[in-house]
MMTF fields as JSON, N, C-alpha, C and O atoms, coordinates in Angstrom:
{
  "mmtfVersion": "1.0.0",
  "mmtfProducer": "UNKNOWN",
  "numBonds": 499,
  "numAtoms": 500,
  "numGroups": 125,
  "numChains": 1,
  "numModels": 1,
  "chainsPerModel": [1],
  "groupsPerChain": [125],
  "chainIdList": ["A"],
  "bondAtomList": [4, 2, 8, 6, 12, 10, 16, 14, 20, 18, 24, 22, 28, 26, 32, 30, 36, 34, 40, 38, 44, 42, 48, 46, 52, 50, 56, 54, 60, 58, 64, 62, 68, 66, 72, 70, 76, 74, 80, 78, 84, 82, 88, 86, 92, 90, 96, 94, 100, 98, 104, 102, 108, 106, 112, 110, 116, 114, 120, 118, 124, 122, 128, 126, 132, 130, 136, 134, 140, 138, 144, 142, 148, 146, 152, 150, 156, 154, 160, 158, 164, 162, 168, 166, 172, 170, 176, 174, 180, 178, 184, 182, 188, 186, 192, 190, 196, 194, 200, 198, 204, 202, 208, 206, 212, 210, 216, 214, 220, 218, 224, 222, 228, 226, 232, 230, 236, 234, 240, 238, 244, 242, 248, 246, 252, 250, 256, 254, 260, 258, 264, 262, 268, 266, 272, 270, 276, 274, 280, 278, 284, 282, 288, 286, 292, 290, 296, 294, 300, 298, 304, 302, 308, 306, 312, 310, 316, 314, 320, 318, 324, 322, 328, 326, 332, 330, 336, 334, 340, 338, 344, 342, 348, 346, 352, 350, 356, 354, 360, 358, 364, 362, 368, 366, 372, 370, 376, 374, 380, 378, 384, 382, 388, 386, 392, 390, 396, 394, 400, 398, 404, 402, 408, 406, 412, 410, 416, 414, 420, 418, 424, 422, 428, 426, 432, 430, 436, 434, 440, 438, 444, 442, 448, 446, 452, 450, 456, 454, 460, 458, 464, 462, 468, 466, 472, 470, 476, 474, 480, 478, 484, 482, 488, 486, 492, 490, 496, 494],
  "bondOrderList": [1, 1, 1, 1, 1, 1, 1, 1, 1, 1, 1, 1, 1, 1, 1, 1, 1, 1, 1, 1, 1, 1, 1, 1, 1, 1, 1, 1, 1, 1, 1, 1, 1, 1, 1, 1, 1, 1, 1, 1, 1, 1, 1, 1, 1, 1, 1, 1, 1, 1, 1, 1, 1, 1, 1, 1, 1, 1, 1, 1, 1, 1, 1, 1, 1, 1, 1, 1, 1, 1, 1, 1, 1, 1, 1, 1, 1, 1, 1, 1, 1, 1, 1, 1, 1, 1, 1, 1, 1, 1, 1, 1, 1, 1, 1, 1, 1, 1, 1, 1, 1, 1, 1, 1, 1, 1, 1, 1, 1, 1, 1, 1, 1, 1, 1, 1, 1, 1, 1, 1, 1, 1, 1, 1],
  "groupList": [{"groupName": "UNK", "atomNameList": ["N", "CA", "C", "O"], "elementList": ["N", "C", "C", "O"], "formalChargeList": [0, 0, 0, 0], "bondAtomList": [1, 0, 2, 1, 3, 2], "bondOrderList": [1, 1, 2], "singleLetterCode": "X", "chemCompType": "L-PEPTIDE LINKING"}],
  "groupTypeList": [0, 0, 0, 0, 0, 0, 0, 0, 0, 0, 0, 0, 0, 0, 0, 0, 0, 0, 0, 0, 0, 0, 0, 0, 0, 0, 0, 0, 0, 0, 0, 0, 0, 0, 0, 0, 0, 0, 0, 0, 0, 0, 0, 0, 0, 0, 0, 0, 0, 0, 0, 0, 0, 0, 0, 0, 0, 0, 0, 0, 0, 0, 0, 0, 0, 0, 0, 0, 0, 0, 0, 0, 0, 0, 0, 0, 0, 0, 0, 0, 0, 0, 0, 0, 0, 0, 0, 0, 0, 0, 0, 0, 0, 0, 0, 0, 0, 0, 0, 0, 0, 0, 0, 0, 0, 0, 0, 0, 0, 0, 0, 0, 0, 0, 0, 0, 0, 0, 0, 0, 0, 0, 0, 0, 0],
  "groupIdList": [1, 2, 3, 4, 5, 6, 7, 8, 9, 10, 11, 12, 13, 14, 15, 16, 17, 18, 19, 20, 21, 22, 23, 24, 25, 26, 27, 28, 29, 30, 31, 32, 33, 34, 35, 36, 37, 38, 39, 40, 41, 42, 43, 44, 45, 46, 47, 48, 49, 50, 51, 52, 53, 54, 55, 56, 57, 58, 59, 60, 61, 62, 63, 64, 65, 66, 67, 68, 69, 70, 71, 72, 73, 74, 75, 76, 77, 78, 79, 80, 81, 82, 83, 84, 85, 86, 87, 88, 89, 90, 91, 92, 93, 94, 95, 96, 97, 98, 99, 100, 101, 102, 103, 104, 105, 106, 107, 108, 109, 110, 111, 112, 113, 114, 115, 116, 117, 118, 119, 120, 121, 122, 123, 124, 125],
  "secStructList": [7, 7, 7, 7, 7, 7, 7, 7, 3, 3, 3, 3, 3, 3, 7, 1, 7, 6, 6, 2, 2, 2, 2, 2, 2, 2, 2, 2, 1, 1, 7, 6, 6, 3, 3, 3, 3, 3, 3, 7, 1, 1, 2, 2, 2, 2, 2, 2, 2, 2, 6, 6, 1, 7, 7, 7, 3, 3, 3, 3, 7, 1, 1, 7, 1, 1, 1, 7, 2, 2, 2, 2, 2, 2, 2, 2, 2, 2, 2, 2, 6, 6, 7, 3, 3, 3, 3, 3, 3, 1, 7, 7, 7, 2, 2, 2, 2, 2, 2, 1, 6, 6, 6, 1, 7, 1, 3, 3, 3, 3, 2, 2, 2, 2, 6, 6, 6, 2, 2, 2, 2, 2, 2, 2, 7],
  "xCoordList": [10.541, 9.368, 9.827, 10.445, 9.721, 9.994, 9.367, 8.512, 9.983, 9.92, 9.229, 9.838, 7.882, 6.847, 7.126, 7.76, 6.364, 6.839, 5.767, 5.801, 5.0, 4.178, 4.424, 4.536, 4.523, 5.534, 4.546, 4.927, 2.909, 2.475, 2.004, 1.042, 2.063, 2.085, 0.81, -0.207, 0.697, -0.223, -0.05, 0.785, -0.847, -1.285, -2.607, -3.744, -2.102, -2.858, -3.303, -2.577, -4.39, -5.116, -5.328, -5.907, -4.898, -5.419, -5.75, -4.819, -7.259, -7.467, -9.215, -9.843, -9.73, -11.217, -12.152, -13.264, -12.015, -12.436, -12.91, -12.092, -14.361, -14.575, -14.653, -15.053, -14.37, -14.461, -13.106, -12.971, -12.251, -10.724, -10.496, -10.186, -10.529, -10.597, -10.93, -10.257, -11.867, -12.789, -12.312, -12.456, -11.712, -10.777, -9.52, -9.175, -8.834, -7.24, -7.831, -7.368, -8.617, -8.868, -9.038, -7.918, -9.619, -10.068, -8.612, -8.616, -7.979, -6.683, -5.781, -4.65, -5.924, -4.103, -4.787, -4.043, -6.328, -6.778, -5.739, -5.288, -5.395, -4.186, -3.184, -2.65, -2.66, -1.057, -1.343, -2.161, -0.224, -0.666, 0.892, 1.352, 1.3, 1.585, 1.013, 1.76, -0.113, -0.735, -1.437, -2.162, -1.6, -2.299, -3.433, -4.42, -3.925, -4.167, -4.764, -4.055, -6.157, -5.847, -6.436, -7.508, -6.038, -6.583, -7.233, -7.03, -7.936, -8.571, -8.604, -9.239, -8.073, -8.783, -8.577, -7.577, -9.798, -10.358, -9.659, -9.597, -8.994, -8.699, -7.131, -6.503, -6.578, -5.376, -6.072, -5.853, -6.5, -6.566, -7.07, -6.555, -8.145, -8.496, -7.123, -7.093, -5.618, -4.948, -3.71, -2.972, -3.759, -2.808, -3.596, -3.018, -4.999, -5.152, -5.196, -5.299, -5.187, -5.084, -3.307, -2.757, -2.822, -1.162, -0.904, 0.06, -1.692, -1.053, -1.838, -1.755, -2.644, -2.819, -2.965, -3.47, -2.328, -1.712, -0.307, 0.065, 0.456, 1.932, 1.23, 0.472, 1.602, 1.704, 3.253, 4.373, 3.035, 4.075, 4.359, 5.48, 2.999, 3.14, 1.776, 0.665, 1.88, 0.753, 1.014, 1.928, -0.39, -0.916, -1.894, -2.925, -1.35, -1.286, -1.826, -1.073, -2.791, -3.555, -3.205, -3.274, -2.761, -2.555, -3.346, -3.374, -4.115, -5.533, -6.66, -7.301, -6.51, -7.564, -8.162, -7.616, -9.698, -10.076, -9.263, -8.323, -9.353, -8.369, -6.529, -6.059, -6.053, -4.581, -4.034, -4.025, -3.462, -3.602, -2.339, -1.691, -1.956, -1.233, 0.54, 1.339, 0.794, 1.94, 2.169, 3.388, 1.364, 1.575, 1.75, 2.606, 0.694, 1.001, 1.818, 2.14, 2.564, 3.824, 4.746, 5.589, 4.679, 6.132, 5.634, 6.389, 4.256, 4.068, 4.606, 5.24, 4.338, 5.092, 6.363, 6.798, 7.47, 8.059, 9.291, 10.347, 8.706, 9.168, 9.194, 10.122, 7.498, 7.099, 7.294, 7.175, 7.609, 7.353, 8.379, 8.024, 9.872, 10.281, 10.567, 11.335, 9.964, 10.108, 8.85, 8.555, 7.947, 6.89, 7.432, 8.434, 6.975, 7.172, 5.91, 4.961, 5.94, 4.787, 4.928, 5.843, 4.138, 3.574, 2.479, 1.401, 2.894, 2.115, 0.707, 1.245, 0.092, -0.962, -2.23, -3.405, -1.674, -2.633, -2.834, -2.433, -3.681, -3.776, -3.233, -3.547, -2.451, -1.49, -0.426, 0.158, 0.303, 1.593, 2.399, 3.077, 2.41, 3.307, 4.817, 5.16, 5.532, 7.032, 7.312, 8.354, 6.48, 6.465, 6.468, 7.312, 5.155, 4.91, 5.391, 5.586, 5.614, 7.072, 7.385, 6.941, 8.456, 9.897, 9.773, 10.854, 8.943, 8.558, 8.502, 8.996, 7.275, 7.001, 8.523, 8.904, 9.262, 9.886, 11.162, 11.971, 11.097, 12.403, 11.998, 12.796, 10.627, 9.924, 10.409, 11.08, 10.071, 10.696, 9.494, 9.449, 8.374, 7.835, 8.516, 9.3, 8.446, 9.069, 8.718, 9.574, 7.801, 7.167, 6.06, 5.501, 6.045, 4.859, 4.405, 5.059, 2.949, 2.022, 0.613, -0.221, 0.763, -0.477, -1.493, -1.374, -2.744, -3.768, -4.357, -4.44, -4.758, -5.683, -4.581, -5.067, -3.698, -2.992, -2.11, -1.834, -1.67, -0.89, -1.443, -0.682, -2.837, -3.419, -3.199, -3.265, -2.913, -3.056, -1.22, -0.898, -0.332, 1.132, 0.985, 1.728, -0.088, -0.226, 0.308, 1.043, -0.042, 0.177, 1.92, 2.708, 2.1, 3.291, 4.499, 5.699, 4.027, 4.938, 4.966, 5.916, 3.066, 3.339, 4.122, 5.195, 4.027, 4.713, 6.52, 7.275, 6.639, 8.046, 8.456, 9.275, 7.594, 8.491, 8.449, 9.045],
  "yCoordList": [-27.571, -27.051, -26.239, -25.238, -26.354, -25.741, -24.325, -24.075, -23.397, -21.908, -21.788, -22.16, -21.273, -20.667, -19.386, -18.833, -18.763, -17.179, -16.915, -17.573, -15.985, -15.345, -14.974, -13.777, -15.912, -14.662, -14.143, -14.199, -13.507, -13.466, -11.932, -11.793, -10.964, -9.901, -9.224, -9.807, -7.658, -6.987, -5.794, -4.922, -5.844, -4.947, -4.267, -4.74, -2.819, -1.883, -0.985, -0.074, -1.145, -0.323, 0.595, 1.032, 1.34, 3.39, 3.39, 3.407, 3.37, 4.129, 4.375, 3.67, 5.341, 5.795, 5.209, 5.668, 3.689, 3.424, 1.836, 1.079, 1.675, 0.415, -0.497, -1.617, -0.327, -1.527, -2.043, -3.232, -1.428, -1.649, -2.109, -3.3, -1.652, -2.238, -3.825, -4.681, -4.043, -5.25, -6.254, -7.465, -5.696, -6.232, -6.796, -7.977, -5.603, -5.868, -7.06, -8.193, -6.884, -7.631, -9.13, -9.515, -9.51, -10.643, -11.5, -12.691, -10.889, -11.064, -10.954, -11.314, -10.557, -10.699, -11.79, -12.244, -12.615, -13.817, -14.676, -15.639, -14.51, -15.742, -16.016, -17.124, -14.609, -14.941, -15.533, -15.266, -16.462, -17.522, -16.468, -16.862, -15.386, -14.801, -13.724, -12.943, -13.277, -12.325, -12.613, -13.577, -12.213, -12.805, -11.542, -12.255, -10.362, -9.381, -8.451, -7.788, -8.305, -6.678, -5.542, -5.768, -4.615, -3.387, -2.537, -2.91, -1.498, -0.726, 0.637, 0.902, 1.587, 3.284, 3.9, 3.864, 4.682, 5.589, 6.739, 7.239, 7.53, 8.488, 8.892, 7.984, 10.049, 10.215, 10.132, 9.059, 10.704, 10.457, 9.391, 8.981, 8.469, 7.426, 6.237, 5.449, 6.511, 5.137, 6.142, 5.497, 7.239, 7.651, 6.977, 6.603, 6.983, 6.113, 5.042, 4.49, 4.124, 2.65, 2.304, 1.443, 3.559, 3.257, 3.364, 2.812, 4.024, 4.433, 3.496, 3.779, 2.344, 1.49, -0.2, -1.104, -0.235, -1.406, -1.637, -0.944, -2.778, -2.891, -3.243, -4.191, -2.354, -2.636, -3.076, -2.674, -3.675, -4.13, -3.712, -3.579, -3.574, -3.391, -2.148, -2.471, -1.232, -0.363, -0.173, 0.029, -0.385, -0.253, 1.229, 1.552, 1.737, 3.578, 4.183, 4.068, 4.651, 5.218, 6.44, 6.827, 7.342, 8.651, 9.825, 10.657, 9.397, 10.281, 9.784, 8.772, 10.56, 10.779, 12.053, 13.155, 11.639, 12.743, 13.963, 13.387, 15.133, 15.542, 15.501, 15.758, 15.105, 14.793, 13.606, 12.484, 14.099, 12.569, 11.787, 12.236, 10.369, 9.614, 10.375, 10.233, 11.012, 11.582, 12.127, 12.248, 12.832, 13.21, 11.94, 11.797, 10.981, 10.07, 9.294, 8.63, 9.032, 8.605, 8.973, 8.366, 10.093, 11.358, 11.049, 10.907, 11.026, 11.107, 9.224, 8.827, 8.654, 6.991, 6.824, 6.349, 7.255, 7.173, 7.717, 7.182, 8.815, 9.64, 9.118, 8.94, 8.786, 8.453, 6.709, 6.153, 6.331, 4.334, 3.597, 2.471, 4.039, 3.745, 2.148, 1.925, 1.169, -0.147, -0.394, -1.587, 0.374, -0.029, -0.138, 0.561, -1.068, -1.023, -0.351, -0.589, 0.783, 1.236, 1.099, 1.559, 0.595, 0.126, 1.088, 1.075, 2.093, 2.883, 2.535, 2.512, 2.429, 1.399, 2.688, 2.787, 3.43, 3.943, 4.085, 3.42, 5.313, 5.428, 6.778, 7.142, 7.267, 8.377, 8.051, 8.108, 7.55, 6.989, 7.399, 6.698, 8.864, 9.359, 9.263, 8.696, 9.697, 9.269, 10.41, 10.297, 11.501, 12.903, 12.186, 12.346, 11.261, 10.737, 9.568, 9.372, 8.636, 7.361, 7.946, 7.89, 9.001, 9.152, 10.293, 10.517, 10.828, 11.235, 10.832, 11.234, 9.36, 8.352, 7.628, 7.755, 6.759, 6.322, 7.389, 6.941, 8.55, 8.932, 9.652, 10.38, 9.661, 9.651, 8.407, 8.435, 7.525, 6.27, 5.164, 4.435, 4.901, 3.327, 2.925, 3.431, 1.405, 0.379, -0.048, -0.832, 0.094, -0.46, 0.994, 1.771, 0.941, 2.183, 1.22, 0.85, 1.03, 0.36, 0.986, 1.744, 0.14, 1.28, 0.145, -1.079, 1.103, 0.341, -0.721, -1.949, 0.357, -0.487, -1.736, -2.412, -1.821, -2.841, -3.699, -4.831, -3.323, -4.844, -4.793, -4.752, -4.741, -5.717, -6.956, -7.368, -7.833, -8.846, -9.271, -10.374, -8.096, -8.296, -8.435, -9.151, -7.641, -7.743, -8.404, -7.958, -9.29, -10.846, -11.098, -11.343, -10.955, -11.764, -10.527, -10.713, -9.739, -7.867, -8.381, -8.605, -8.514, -8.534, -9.802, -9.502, -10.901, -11.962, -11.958, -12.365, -11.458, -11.032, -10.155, -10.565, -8.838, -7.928, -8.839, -8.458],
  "zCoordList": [23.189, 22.51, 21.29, 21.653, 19.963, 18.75, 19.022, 19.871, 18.097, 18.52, 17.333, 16.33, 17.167, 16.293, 16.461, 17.36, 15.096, 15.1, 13.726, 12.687, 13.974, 13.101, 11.617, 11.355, 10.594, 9.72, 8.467, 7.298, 8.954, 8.263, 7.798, 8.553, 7.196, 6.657, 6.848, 6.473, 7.572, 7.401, 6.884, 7.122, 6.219, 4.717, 4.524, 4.533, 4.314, 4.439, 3.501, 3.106, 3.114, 1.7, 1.827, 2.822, 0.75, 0.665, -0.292, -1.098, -0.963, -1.79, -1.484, -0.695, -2.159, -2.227, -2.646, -2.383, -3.641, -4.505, -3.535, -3.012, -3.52, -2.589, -3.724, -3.404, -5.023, -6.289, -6.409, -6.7, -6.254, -5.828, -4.829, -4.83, -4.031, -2.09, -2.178, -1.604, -2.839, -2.828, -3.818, -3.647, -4.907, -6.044, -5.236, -5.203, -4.518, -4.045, -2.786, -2.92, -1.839, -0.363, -1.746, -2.083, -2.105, -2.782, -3.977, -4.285, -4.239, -5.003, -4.031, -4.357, -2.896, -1.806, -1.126, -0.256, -1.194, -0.236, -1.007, -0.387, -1.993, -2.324, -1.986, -1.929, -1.613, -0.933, 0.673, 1.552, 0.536, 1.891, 2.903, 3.975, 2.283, 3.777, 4.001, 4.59, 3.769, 3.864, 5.118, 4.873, 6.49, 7.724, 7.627, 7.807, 7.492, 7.23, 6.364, 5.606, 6.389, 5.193, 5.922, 6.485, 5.995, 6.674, 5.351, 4.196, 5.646, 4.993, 5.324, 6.345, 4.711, 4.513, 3.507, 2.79, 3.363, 2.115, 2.222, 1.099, 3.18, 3.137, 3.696, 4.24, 3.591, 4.298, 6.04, 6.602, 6.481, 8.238, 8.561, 9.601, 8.011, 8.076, 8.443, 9.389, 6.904, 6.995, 8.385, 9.13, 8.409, 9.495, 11.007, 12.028, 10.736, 12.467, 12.212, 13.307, 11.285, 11.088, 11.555, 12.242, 10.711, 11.176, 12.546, 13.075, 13.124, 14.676, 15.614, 16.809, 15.25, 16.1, 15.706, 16.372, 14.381, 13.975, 13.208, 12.261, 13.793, 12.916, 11.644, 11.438, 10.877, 9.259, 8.37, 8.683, 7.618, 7.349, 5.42, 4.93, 4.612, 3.573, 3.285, 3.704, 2.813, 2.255, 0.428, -0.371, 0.462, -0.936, -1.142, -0.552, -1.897, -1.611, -3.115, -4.082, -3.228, -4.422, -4.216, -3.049, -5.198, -5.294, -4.839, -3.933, -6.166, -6.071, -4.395, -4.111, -3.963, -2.736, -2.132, -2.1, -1.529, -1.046, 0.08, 0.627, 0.453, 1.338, 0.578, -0.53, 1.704, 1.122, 0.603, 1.107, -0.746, -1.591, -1.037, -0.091, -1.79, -1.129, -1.195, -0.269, -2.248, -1.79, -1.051, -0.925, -0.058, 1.512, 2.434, 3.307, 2.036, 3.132, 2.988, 3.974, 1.555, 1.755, 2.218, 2.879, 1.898, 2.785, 4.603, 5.565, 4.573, 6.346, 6.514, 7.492, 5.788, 6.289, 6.387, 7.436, 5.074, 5.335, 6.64, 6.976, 7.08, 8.159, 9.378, 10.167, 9.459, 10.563, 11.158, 12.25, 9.932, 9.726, 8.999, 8.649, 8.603, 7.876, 7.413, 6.477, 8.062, 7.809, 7.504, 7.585, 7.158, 5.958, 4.83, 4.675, 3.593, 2.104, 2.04, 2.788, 0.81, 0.59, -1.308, -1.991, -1.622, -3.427, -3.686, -3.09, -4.801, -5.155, -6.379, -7.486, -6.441, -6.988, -7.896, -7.542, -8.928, -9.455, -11.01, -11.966, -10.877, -12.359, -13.243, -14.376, -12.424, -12.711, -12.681, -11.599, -13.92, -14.159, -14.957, -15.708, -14.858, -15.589, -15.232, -14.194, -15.904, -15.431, -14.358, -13.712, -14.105, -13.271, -11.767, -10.885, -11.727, -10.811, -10.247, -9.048, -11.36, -11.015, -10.413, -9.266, -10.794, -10.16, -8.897, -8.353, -8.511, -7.514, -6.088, -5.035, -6.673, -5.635, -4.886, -3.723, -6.164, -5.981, -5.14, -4.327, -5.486, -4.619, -3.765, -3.174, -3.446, -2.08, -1.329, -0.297, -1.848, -0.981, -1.033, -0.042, -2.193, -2.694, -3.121, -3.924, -2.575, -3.248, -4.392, -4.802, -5.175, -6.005, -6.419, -5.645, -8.131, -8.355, -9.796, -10.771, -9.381, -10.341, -10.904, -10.409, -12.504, -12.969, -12.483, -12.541, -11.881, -11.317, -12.758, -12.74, -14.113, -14.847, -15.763, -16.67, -15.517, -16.277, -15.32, -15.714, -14.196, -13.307, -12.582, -11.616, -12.106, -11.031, -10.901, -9.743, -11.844, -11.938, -11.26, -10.818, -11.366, -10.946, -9.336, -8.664, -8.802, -7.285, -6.213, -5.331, -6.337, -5.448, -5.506, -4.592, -6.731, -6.618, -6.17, -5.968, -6.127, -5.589, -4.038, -3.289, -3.784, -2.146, -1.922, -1.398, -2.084, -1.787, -1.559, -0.676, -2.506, -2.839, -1.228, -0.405, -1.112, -0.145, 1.241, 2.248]
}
C-alpha cells in the first residue's frame, strides 16, 4: 500500500482588518499547498487559534487592537518555534524591518505594495 502523507500547509491570519483577511483568504485559494486558512483579529484571539491548531505559517499585521503583533511574534517564537511567521504591514520602516526580522520573521512585507508577492512567499516556505 503506497504511504500518503498530508503535505498541505496551515496558515494563520493576524490582522484587524476584515478587507485584508478577505483579500489574503482569497489570494492564498491559489496556492495548491495551502490545505488551510485560519483567522484572528486580535493578539488573544490568534494565541487560542495557536493553542488548538498545528500552524505551520502566520501572516502577522503589526498594528493591532490590544497587543500588537510584535508581542505575538516574540510570544510565537518562544512558544512555537517551527512556525514561519511573515510580517505583512504597513509600517515599514527600516526601525521595524529589522526588529521583526531579529525577532525572528521570516519574511517582513509592505502590506500596500507586495500583496501581490504573497502566494509565491507562502509557497516557497
Amino acid at each position: 500500500m503506497p504511504h500518503t502523507r498530508n503535505l498541505g500547509k496551515v496558515l494563520l491570519i493576524v490582522d484587524d482588518s476584515s478587507l485584508i483577511i478577505e483579500r489574503l483568504i482569497n489570494i492564498l485559494g491559489e496556492v495548491k499547498m495551502v490545505q488551510k486558512v485560519l483567522v484572528a483579529t486580535n493578539y488573544t484571539g490568534a494565541i487560542n487559534v495557536l493553542s488548538e491548531n498545528k500552524t505551520d505559517i502566520v501572516l502577522l499585521d503589526i498594528q493591532m487592537p490590544g497587543k500588537n503583533g510584535i508581542e505575538l511574534l516574540k510570544f510565537i517564537v518562544k512558544n512555537y518555534p517551527d512556525i514561519k511567521v511573515v510580517m505583512l504591514t504597513n509600517l515599514v520602516s527600516d526601525y521595524y524591518q529589522k526588529l521583526c526580522k531579529k525577532t525572528g520573521a521570516v519574511h517582513f512585507m509592505d502590506k500596500s505594495k507586495e500583496f501581490d508577492l504573497i502566494p509565491g512567499i507562502v509557497a516557497a516556505l
